[in-house]
Amino acid sequence: MSKDDFFIGWAEPPKVDRRFFLGTGLGLMAGTAATAAGVAALQRPVGPGDWNMGEIREWRGIATAEPYGMLRTLDLDGTPRTALLGCQGKCGVSAKIGALAGKPVIVKGSLIQRGPHTMIAVVDGLDWIREDTGGTIGDLAFPSPEPLFEATLNGEILDSKCWFGAMRPSEGKVHKSCASLCIRGGIPPAFYVKDRKDQKALIIMTPGGYGHNKDLLPFVADPVAITGQIQRFGDLFLLDAPVSAINRI
Amino acid sequence: MKRAHRKSHLLLWLVLGPVMFATIILAVLNRPAAPVNDALPDALIEEAN
Amino acid sequence: MSHDYKAVQWTPFKKRFDLWMLAGIILYLIGFIVVGEVTQPPGESIHPVQAVMRATGTLAFLLLTFILCIGPLARMTDRFKPFLYNRRHLGVTTFLIGLIHAALVMMWYHGFSETNPFVSLFISNPRYESLSGFPFEVLGFGALLIMFLMAATSHDFWNANLGPGVWKALHMGVYVAYALLIAHVALGAIQFEKSPAYVGLLVAGATSVFALHVGTGMMTLRGRDRPETDGWLKVANVTDMEDARAKIVRPAKGEAIAIFRDGDKVSAVSNVCRHQGGPLGEGRIVDGCITCPWHGFQYRMEDGQSPPPFTEKIATYATRIIDGVVYVNPEPNVPGTPQTPSQIGATS
């Protein structure tokens, strides 16, 4: 090594070093780009769904507070649809429906939608729900849950709001804390099940017609098996099972 | 680096290394199994890939 | 060499280094987000906030792995020494990228609820007793906390005021941070993602850092026993001593000694630079001064003092040449003590 080859940070780098730096720099850049592409491309599919936060609109329908805050409303083609209700953050709104339950109401918020599943994220403040004085109940009355069959299913407990499209991904261990906070706050919990043909279903969870709450938290986002009764609730499915029927796999 | 530092440096790595690798091995062995069902009741199926 | 404590002692090299670093970081983040977007199945897309969260998280891991490899690589080949020179900027940048990752997680996953995000961090996942269910976010929080302490004390002001010994010990905490980061990834992303390539990347990172540190650690601990002649240690034959370079001798007691040759003069000083403990014996003589390979701190050969206006002093040692063989007295002089160099060719 000649004297000129010695690198000192405060001096001009020697010529040999400059060529080396250029080579190393370009090599590191190529490696960086390749690693970024590789690491990004191998991520699991995160699922569809979206929250159109910017579009605030109003829905007319019938509200209920049990098992969770929901609005039964007419679809564009005239069929009744059930939209879950949530706040803008990680909380449910069932406690705020109060005396308006069962009455025609107008609800104001933005839509979170994944396939047939919808949630209305209602606007902050008190005017998110008001009585629809000109409205009629008609076909929109909430039906009683209709028992379908008993089943033991493997799946994952998660919060409906994130899964509907508020977050992507919205499942698994990385999302566990968020799902716990959502369910703790009153967002309806759901059981997400898949089969070997990669067919999927989402079932809203309830123990005996009421809402689950903190009792569910130890099992959120873990692989579990649940034995319970599948019920039809309008266009939704419910899984009626107590926490004692949940087992970690 | 002073000799004392070189020694504690090496010792620290001799402790941290096995801890690191043990964590990785145990974490990989304990990865949660995907909670898949053999077949879902037809009534429930809505989203197919 | 003391100096005023400016935020950064800018040099043309540092500026170029930082520009390359910035370009690499932007390339990674944009590349990750774009490729992540186009490789998802039709109709599916990672949420932009979560895409940035993942891009910064993976980048912070890769950067810290690279940073921790620089030190040992620089001991093995001179070529890597320039990376050492600006490692600090890389370290602080890595902390900032980790901070963005953590801030997004706290806001996105732990925010928007009545529960305080920092309370949520520790209680939302209560499965501390489980391995696969372990609240891995807490581990990342710990790693980031250590990196915050490193970044906050990374300046030479702290190095000078805490003393290089305490400072170096404190900064070894970064190895603990790396182990925490490995656990954070292993018990987090690895429990969720399915591709074995992620496990491969994690193992490759941990193995590189571990093997390089233990390898160089063993290397420098070896070779201490030197034949003594009435208390003097044999260094080398004069003919084996390269001009303007040093031989390093490690006595049984005390610090390593760097014995330099400058033309026909031979002098010995402590091998430990006053700045950050850099190995002076791996440096060389520039303009008559011993120059540290790490950050270019300089000392005069004849008295171990930094040239004015700087005030650093290192220990000097007595040398002698008998029958063409250089010897050094392992008893250090008080730092800054003038010591007449041995003259090659003179009879002694």
XYZ file of C-alpha atoms in Angstrom:
646
model
C 0.000 0.000 0.000
C 1.545 3.310 -0.986
C 1.030 6.394 1.139
C -1.639 7.628 -1.259
C -3.822 4.582 -0.610
C -4.450 5.291 3.058
C -7.968 6.449 3.696
C -8.460 9.407 6.031
C -11.990 10.654 6.373
C -11.080 14.329 6.537
C -8.837 14.189 3.458
C -9.751 13.544 -0.175
C -10.025 9.774 -0.656
C -7.179 8.294 -2.699
C -7.900 7.247 -6.310
C -7.880 3.520 -5.572
C -10.471 4.030 -2.837
C -12.679 6.143 -5.059
C -12.920 3.369 -7.632
C -13.643 0.902 -4.841
C -16.317 3.163 -3.342
C -18.021 3.575 -6.695
C -18.041 -0.201 -7.236
C -19.199 -0.932 -3.683
C -21.815 1.824 -3.857
C -23.290 0.525 -7.107
C -23.161 -3.055 -5.830
C -24.918 -2.093 -2.601
C -27.583 -0.211 -4.581
C -28.260 -3.246 -6.777
C -28.404 -5.471 -3.664
C -30.731 -3.016 -1.941
C -33.128 -2.957 -4.890
C -33.097 -6.766 -5.224
C -33.688 -7.286 -1.495
C -36.524 -4.743 -1.429
C -38.217 -6.450 -4.379
C -37.743 -9.958 -2.940
C -38.923 -9.127 0.579
C -41.925 -7.170 -0.744
C -42.995 -9.755 -3.327
C -43.165 -12.642 -0.830
C -45.719 -10.994 1.455
C -48.925 -12.937 2.022
C -52.065 -11.782 0.204
C -53.703 -9.243 2.494
C -57.297 -9.532 1.294
C -59.674 -7.108 -0.415
C -61.972 -4.497 1.115
C -61.804 -0.750 1.429
C -62.919 2.155 3.598
C -64.121 5.079 1.564
C -63.367 7.577 4.319
C -63.811 10.680 2.231
C -67.403 10.003 1.222
C -69.766 10.873 4.090
C -73.391 9.984 3.295
C -76.667 9.053 4.991
C -78.503 5.734 5.163
C -82.169 5.218 6.081
C -83.152 2.055 7.871
C -83.915 0.374 11.180
C -81.296 0.310 13.931
C -80.662 -2.281 16.614
C -78.271 -2.379 19.557
C -78.290 -6.161 20.098
C -76.190 -8.164 19.698
C -74.225 -5.235 18.241
C -75.009 -1.851 16.720
C -76.451 -2.575 13.249
C -78.549 -0.874 10.626
C -80.947 -2.794 8.389
C -81.327 -0.859 5.197
C -82.483 -1.374 1.600
C -79.909 -2.195 -1.036
C -80.065 -0.461 -4.427
C -82.041 -3.436 -5.819
C -84.512 -3.274 -2.937
C -83.286 -6.233 -0.869
C -82.748 -5.695 2.857
C -79.067 -5.509 3.873
C -77.510 -5.422 7.303
C -74.667 -2.991 7.886
C -72.687 -3.189 11.132
C -72.110 0.125 12.876
C -68.835 1.364 14.335
C -67.290 4.664 15.343
C -64.457 6.345 13.425
C -61.898 4.679 15.696
C -61.835 1.374 17.577
C -65.238 1.434 19.285
C -68.763 0.233 18.854
C -71.831 2.474 18.993
C -74.510 0.109 20.329
C -74.697 1.907 23.689
C -75.468 5.184 21.904
C -78.466 3.866 19.960
C -80.628 3.778 23.070
C -84.293 4.571 22.515
C -83.888 4.699 18.738
C -83.484 0.903 18.579
C -86.199 -0.638 16.437
C -87.262 2.721 14.994
C -86.709 4.167 11.513
C -83.501 6.197 11.662
C -81.072 8.066 9.458
C -77.417 7.207 10.070
C -74.547 9.362 8.831
C -71.069 7.994 8.132
C -68.718 6.449 5.603
C -68.787 2.948 4.146
C -66.338 0.108 4.818
C -67.008 -2.769 2.434
C -65.591 -6.194 1.607
C -67.732 -8.233 -0.758
C -71.208 -8.540 0.770
C -69.978 -7.310 4.185
C -70.519 -3.697 5.087
C -69.930 -1.471 8.088
C -70.913 2.142 8.439
C -68.236 4.093 10.326
C -70.475 6.778 11.797
C -69.344 10.398 12.055
C -68.090 11.778 15.371
C -70.492 13.785 17.522
C -74.117 13.346 18.441
C -75.783 13.841 15.061
C -74.686 10.528 13.579
C -78.150 9.064 14.207
C -81.556 10.719 14.218
C -85.137 9.504 14.009
C -86.504 9.262 10.474
C -89.927 10.745 11.162
C -91.204 9.970 7.671
C -89.801 6.440 7.611
C -91.657 3.160 7.902
C -90.437 -0.160 9.245
C -91.875 -2.353 6.459
C -89.614 -5.284 5.501
C -86.729 -3.827 7.467
C -87.654 -5.154 10.905
C -84.817 -7.278 12.287
C -85.784 -10.946 12.128
C -85.200 -13.348 15.012
C -82.055 -15.406 14.621
C -82.926 -18.646 12.849
C -80.967 -21.703 14.066
C -79.316 -23.580 11.172
C -76.987 -26.255 12.567
C -74.382 -27.078 15.205
C -70.794 -27.067 14.054
C -67.195 -27.167 15.250
C -65.057 -24.893 13.092
C -61.387 -23.948 13.047
C -60.549 -20.334 12.428
C -59.411 -17.019 13.794
C -61.267 -14.468 15.912
C -60.797 -10.975 14.538
C -62.582 -7.634 14.516
C -65.080 -7.038 11.739
C -64.127 -3.425 11.056
C -60.498 -4.053 10.092
C -61.390 -7.211 8.144
C -64.055 -5.348 6.164
C -61.261 -3.119 4.837
C -60.197 -0.583 7.470
C -56.809 -2.344 7.530
C -54.991 -4.652 5.143
C -53.721 -7.066 6.422
C -56.339 -7.427 9.167
C -55.562 -10.901 10.486
C -52.857 -12.921 12.170
C -50.347 -12.169 14.873
C -49.125 -8.873 13.451
C -52.646 -7.462 13.718
C -53.453 -9.063 17.066
C -53.087 -5.993 19.303
C -55.284 -3.932 17.009
C -57.992 -6.595 16.816
C -57.938 -6.841 20.640
C -58.338 -3.077 21.000
C -61.216 -3.064 18.508
C -63.093 -5.888 20.252
C -62.377 -4.365 23.674
C -63.886 -1.128 22.370
C -67.066 -2.786 21.121
C -66.423 -3.459 17.418
C -68.359 -6.692 16.600
C -66.001 -9.692 16.775
C -66.091 -12.154 13.898
C -64.903 -15.712 13.282
C -62.979 -16.030 10.013
C -62.961 -19.600 8.657
C -61.340 -21.184 5.584
C -61.294 -24.649 4.073
C -58.763 -26.643 2.062
C -60.148 -25.307 -1.230
C -59.422 -21.797 0.113
C -63.131 -21.009 0.408
C -63.780 -18.506 3.159
C -66.576 -17.270 5.384
C -66.984 -14.652 8.071
C -69.419 -15.257 10.944
C -70.339 -12.632 13.530
C -69.861 -13.968 17.058
C -72.415 -13.776 19.834
C -73.054 -15.711 23.066
C -76.798 -16.186 23.459
C -77.988 -13.180 21.512
C -75.748 -10.620 23.283
C -72.461 -9.048 22.349
C -69.084 -10.549 23.242
C -66.662 -8.204 24.892
C -63.515 -8.500 26.982
C -64.122 -12.184 27.713
C -63.020 -12.970 24.166
C -59.690 -11.140 24.341
C -57.398 -14.026 25.356
C -58.257 -15.856 22.106
C -58.121 -13.009 19.582
C -55.956 -13.710 16.511
C -54.872 -17.160 17.735
C -55.822 -20.329 15.832
C -58.863 -21.663 17.681
C -61.661 -24.213 17.330
C -65.185 -23.155 18.345
C -68.216 -25.375 18.839
C -71.523 -23.570 18.578
C -74.738 -22.973 16.742
C -74.749 -21.306 13.341
C -77.720 -18.992 12.976
C -79.094 -16.987 10.081
C -79.756 -13.369 11.000
C -81.199 -11.751 7.913
C -78.291 -11.659 5.453
C -75.707 -12.284 8.189
C -74.533 -15.472 9.848
C -74.079 -15.622 13.596
C -72.018 -18.077 15.610
C -73.727 -18.529 18.958
C -71.164 -19.955 21.370
C -69.996 -19.127 24.885
C -66.324 -18.374 25.531
C -66.046 -21.790 27.226
C -66.628 -23.386 23.799
C -63.453 -21.799 22.401
C -60.282 -23.913 22.388
C -56.815 -23.000 21.154
C -55.551 -25.368 18.463
C -10.340 -0.925 21.628
C -8.956 -1.679 25.055
C -8.263 -5.268 25.890
C -10.929 -5.357 28.623
C -13.444 -4.221 26.058
C -12.345 -6.768 23.493
C -12.833 -9.487 26.080
C -16.254 -8.332 27.268
C -17.178 -7.794 23.630
C -16.387 -11.417 22.824
C -18.072 -12.681 25.996
C -21.204 -10.696 25.230
C -21.386 -12.272 21.783
C -20.815 -15.759 23.157
C -23.937 -15.184 25.289
C -26.068 -13.314 22.758
C -25.321 -15.638 19.824
C -26.842 -18.811 21.330
C -29.784 -16.778 22.675
C -30.426 -15.368 19.191
C -30.264 -18.725 17.441
C -32.316 -20.472 20.119
C -35.023 -17.823 19.735
C -35.086 -18.255 15.963
C -35.224 -22.057 16.141
C -37.944 -22.111 18.825
C -39.929 -19.416 17.007
C -39.840 -21.338 13.731
C -40.730 -24.658 15.404
C -43.684 -23.020 17.168
C -45.189 -21.201 14.207
C -48.972 -21.358 14.559
C -50.648 -23.834 12.224
C -53.164 -22.347 9.815
C -56.618 -23.081 11.302
C -58.051 -24.778 8.183
C -61.267 -26.831 8.020
C -61.612 -29.944 5.856
C -64.812 -28.563 4.398
C -67.033 -25.622 5.224
C -70.821 -26.033 5.385
C -72.139 -24.969 1.957
C -74.509 -22.431 3.483
C -71.612 -20.388 4.807
C -69.388 -20.148 1.754
C -69.189 -16.730 0.239
C -65.658 -15.843 -0.718
C -63.830 -18.344 -2.950
C -60.382 -17.936 -4.468
C -7.419 16.293 18.555
C -10.040 18.265 20.399
C -12.391 20.397 18.441
C -15.475 22.497 18.964
C -18.498 20.293 19.260
C -20.319 20.924 16.042
C -23.359 18.740 15.263
C -21.409 17.043 12.485
C -17.802 17.539 11.408
C -18.603 17.647 7.722
C -16.072 16.490 5.161
C -16.517 15.962 1.405
C -16.365 12.216 2.039
C -19.128 12.318 4.634
C -21.331 14.310 2.306
C -20.858 11.852 -0.533
C -21.358 8.916 1.851
C -24.593 10.397 3.176
C -25.899 11.061 -0.330
C -25.326 7.421 -1.295
C -26.943 6.303 1.958
C -29.994 8.477 1.359
C -30.315 7.262 -2.232
C -30.179 3.642 -1.017
C -32.833 4.239 1.632
C -35.204 5.914 -0.839
C -34.572 3.157 -3.382
C -35.440 0.482 -0.807
C -38.583 2.170 0.502
C -40.016 2.985 -2.916
C -38.984 -0.395 -4.355
C -40.597 -2.244 -1.437
C -43.872 -0.327 -1.612
C -44.192 -0.534 -5.409
C -43.293 -4.234 -5.675
C -45.511 -5.032 -2.660
C -48.389 -3.309 -4.428
C -48.043 -4.999 -7.812
C -47.419 -8.519 -6.468
C -50.648 -8.743 -4.439
C -53.498 -10.750 -6.062
C -55.969 -8.762 -8.198
C -58.366 -6.737 -6.073
C -56.101 -6.857 -3.008
C -53.644 -4.244 -1.843
C -51.636 -3.599 1.286
C -52.912 -0.525 3.106
C -50.467 2.363 2.446
C -49.816 2.912 6.172
C -49.069 -0.763 6.677
C -46.910 -0.833 3.535
C -44.706 1.950 4.950
C -44.704 0.181 8.320
C -43.349 -2.982 6.703
C -40.903 -1.163 4.431
C -39.333 0.744 7.353
C -39.334 -2.301 9.624
C -37.509 -4.545 7.182
C -35.103 -1.749 6.209
C -34.189 -1.052 9.844
C -33.356 -4.745 10.324
C -31.213 -4.908 7.174
C -29.396 -1.656 8.023
C -28.596 -2.708 11.603
C -27.297 -6.043 10.325
C -25.038 -4.223 7.849
C -23.822 -1.733 10.477
C -22.857 -4.499 12.892
C -20.865 -6.245 10.150
C -18.785 -3.129 9.362
C -16.636 -3.247 12.512
C -15.294 -6.805 12.124
C -15.004 -6.458 8.342
C -12.861 -3.354 8.808
C -10.538 -5.332 11.090
C -10.210 -8.003 8.429
C -9.679 -5.782 5.423
C -8.541 -2.171 5.101
C -11.066 -1.763 2.338
C -13.925 -1.521 4.813
C -12.327 1.122 7.030
C -14.029 4.011 5.211
C -17.395 2.558 6.205
C -16.299 2.781 9.839
C -15.608 6.432 9.381
C -19.252 7.227 8.767
C -20.891 4.372 10.640
C -22.350 6.855 13.097
C -24.540 8.519 10.470
C -25.723 5.094 9.384
C -26.557 4.224 13.011
C -28.531 7.379 13.737
C -30.360 6.992 10.401
C -31.257 3.400 11.288
C -32.670 4.576 14.605
C -34.809 7.168 12.804
C -36.135 4.561 10.354
C -36.942 2.250 13.274
C -38.649 5.183 14.973
C -40.899 5.760 11.949
C -41.786 2.046 11.977
C -42.601 2.166 15.698
C -44.546 5.430 15.466
C -46.729 3.982 12.701
C -47.363 0.820 14.731
C -48.274 2.847 17.825
C -50.595 5.089 15.839
C -52.174 2.459 13.584
C -52.382 -0.669 15.715
C -52.410 0.832 19.224
C -54.067 4.184 18.557
C -57.637 5.283 17.731
C -59.014 3.859 20.977
C -59.719 4.956 24.543
C -56.805 2.867 25.769
C -53.475 4.718 25.973
C -51.262 3.397 23.137
C -48.367 2.706 25.521
C -50.669 0.775 27.859
C -52.061 -1.090 24.854
C -48.510 -1.990 23.772
C -48.035 -3.971 26.973
C -51.547 -5.360 27.623
C -53.298 -5.865 24.266
C -51.475 -9.124 23.759
C -51.215 -10.676 27.232
C -49.645 -14.005 26.204
C -46.235 -13.456 27.797
C -46.138 -17.136 28.787
C -46.450 -18.358 25.200
C -43.733 -18.603 22.569
C -45.697 -18.355 19.342
C -48.190 -15.986 20.973
C -45.543 -13.791 22.672
C -46.175 -10.012 22.473
C -43.275 -9.416 20.090
C -43.930 -5.694 19.800
C -42.510 -5.219 23.314
C -39.176 -6.669 22.119
C -38.979 -4.184 19.269
C -39.792 -1.397 21.714
C -36.854 -2.474 23.880
C -34.488 -2.567 20.903
C -35.582 0.897 19.823
C -35.125 2.263 23.342
C -31.504 1.079 23.373
C -30.945 2.514 19.917
C -32.369 5.800 21.140
C -29.732 5.919 23.900
C -27.024 5.132 21.326
C -28.253 7.801 18.948
C -28.629 10.390 21.703
C -25.068 9.813 22.946
C -23.513 9.197 19.540
C -21.903 12.625 19.470
C -18.225 13.150 20.308
C -19.354 15.415 23.144
C -20.563 12.339 25.041
C -17.561 10.304 23.991
C -15.259 12.963 25.464
C -17.290 13.625 28.610
C -18.150 10.051 29.518
C -14.650 8.910 28.573
C -14.000 6.480 25.710
C -14.217 3.484 28.081
C -17.675 4.173 29.475
C -18.858 5.331 26.061
C -17.708 2.165 24.340
C -19.291 0.002 27.053
C -22.553 1.911 26.667
C -22.468 1.518 22.924
C -22.014 -2.236 23.197
C -25.696 -2.130 24.169
C -26.379 -2.085 20.445
C -25.576 -5.831 20.362
C -28.313 -6.450 22.924
C -30.606 -4.315 20.757
C -29.769 -6.530 17.771
C -30.606 -9.703 19.710
C -33.922 -8.123 20.755
C -34.582 -7.187 17.139
C -33.938 -10.771 16.017
C -36.435 -12.005 18.621
C -38.909 -9.291 17.582
C -38.823 -10.496 13.968
C -38.751 -14.222 14.851
C -41.760 -13.983 17.168
C -43.538 -11.418 14.985
C -43.373 -11.397 11.204
C -41.992 -14.960 11.073
C -45.108 -16.195 12.936
C -47.313 -14.574 10.303
C -45.628 -14.708 6.913
C -45.394 -18.097 5.236
C -42.407 -17.807 2.883
C -39.303 -19.662 4.137
C -37.219 -16.893 2.525
C -37.981 -14.652 5.514
C -36.552 -17.263 7.878
C -33.537 -17.513 5.561
C -32.946 -13.773 5.638
C -33.229 -13.656 9.428
C -30.818 -16.559 9.901
C -28.377 -15.090 7.355
C -28.374 -11.754 9.191
C -27.886 -13.248 12.648
C -25.197 -15.655 11.405
C -23.182 -12.963 9.615
C -23.144 -10.655 12.622
C -22.398 -13.438 15.118
C -19.686 -15.173 13.072
C -17.869 -11.951 12.182
C -17.825 -10.662 15.762
C -16.772 -13.937 17.361
C -14.248 -14.584 14.570
C -12.451 -11.250 14.887
C -12.817 -11.407 18.670
C -10.889 -14.699 18.791
C -8.348 -13.347 16.313
C -7.385 -10.304 18.377
C -7.292 -12.181 21.676
C -4.676 -14.589 20.379
C -0.890 -14.102 20.118
C -0.027 -12.467 23.397
C 3.000 -14.436 24.514
C 6.135 -12.719 23.330
C 9.658 -13.669 24.334
C 11.030 -11.232 26.866
C 14.641 -10.166 27.210
C 15.255 -8.549 30.621
C 11.721 -7.113 30.534
C 11.849 -5.920 26.904
C 9.540 -7.458 24.314
C 10.787 -8.453 20.883
C 8.874 -6.675 18.139
C 10.380 -7.639 14.760
C 13.467 -7.434 12.603
C 14.067 -3.903 11.340
C 13.934 -5.262 7.787
C 10.414 -6.585 8.401
C 9.140 -3.201 9.470
C 7.414 -1.350 6.643
C 8.004 2.384 6.418
C 5.228 4.579 7.877
C 3.437 1.521 9.272
C 3.380 -0.217 12.657
C 3.688 -3.589 14.305
C 1.294 -4.315 17.183
C 2.579 -6.021 20.312
C 0.273 -7.255 23.061
C 2.090 -7.513 26.413
C 0.842 -9.892 29.086
C -0.288 -6.913 31.163
C -1.617 -3.574 29.991
C -2.760 -2.345 26.636
C -1.453 -3.260 23.207
C 1.507 -1.232 21.888
C 1.924 0.117 18.361
C 5.558 0.361 17.203
C 5.890 2.647 14.190
C 8.693 3.083 11.691
C 9.065 6.475 10.026
C 12.095 6.444 7.707
C 15.010 5.445 9.926
C 13.243 6.216 13.206
C 11.294 3.759 15.359
C 8.893 4.857 18.149
C 6.229 3.157 20.216
C 2.901 4.455 21.486
C -0.283 3.003 22.954
C -2.351 1.167 20.360
C -5.532 2.764 21.726
C -6.702 6.015 20.170
C -8.038 8.582 22.678
C -11.058 9.252 20.492
C -13.000 6.001 20.336
C -10.327 3.458 21.113
C -9.431 2.865 17.463
C -6.433 0.587 16.724
C -3.644 3.127 16.050
C -1.267 0.357 14.986
C -3.495 -0.300 11.975
C -3.081 3.322 10.948
C -0.017 4.937 9.403
C 2.266 7.958 9.471
C 0.848 10.910 7.564
C 2.830 14.195 7.499
C 5.003 12.929 10.361
C 2.020 12.067 12.563
C 0.557 8.723 13.587
C -2.942 8.734 12.084
C -5.804 6.621 13.434
C -7.470 4.476 10.786
C -10.925 5.031 12.246
C -11.449 8.784 12.271
C -8.091 10.273 11.352
C -7.079 11.521 14.820
C -3.340 12.310 14.825
C -0.453 12.065 17.312
C 3.208 13.063 17.066
C 5.524 10.049 17.080
C 8.058 11.526 19.478
C 5.708 12.420 22.401
C 2.250 10.925 21.698
C 0.639 14.371 21.670
C -1.823 15.632 19.090
C -0.360 18.564 17.164
C -1.629 21.997 18.333
C -4.322 23.223 18.665
C -5.412 19.716 19.677
C -4.626 18.407 23.159
C -5.061 14.600 23.151
C -2.201 12.593 24.647
C -1.400 8.888 24.527
C 1.240 6.851 26.328
C 4.706 6.490 24.776
C 7.068 3.533 25.263
C 10.859 3.168 25.160
C 12.280 1.263 22.166
C 15.738 -0.088 21.309
C 17.358 -1.832 18.367
C 19.910 -4.586 18.998
C 21.495 -6.515 16.097
C 18.764 -5.364 13.730
C 15.937 -6.456 16.031
C 13.446 -3.950 17.472
C 12.457 -4.260 21.153
C 9.931 -2.327 23.211
C 9.728 -1.752 26.951
C 6.139 -2.706 27.956
C 6.149 -0.162 30.828
C 4.168 2.849 29.493
C 5.363 6.402 30.042
C 2.836 8.976 31.293
C 0.760 9.988 28.230
C 2.436 12.780 26.301
C 5.966 12.069 27.649
C 8.653 12.756 25.018
C 10.584 9.607 24.130
C 13.573 9.702 21.838
C 12.991 7.445 18.822
C 15.439 4.623 18.155
C 17.639 5.288 15.164
C 17.933 2.507 12.561
C 21.558 1.948 11.652
C 22.933 3.622 14.781
C 24.918 1.379 17.090
C 23.376 1.051 20.480
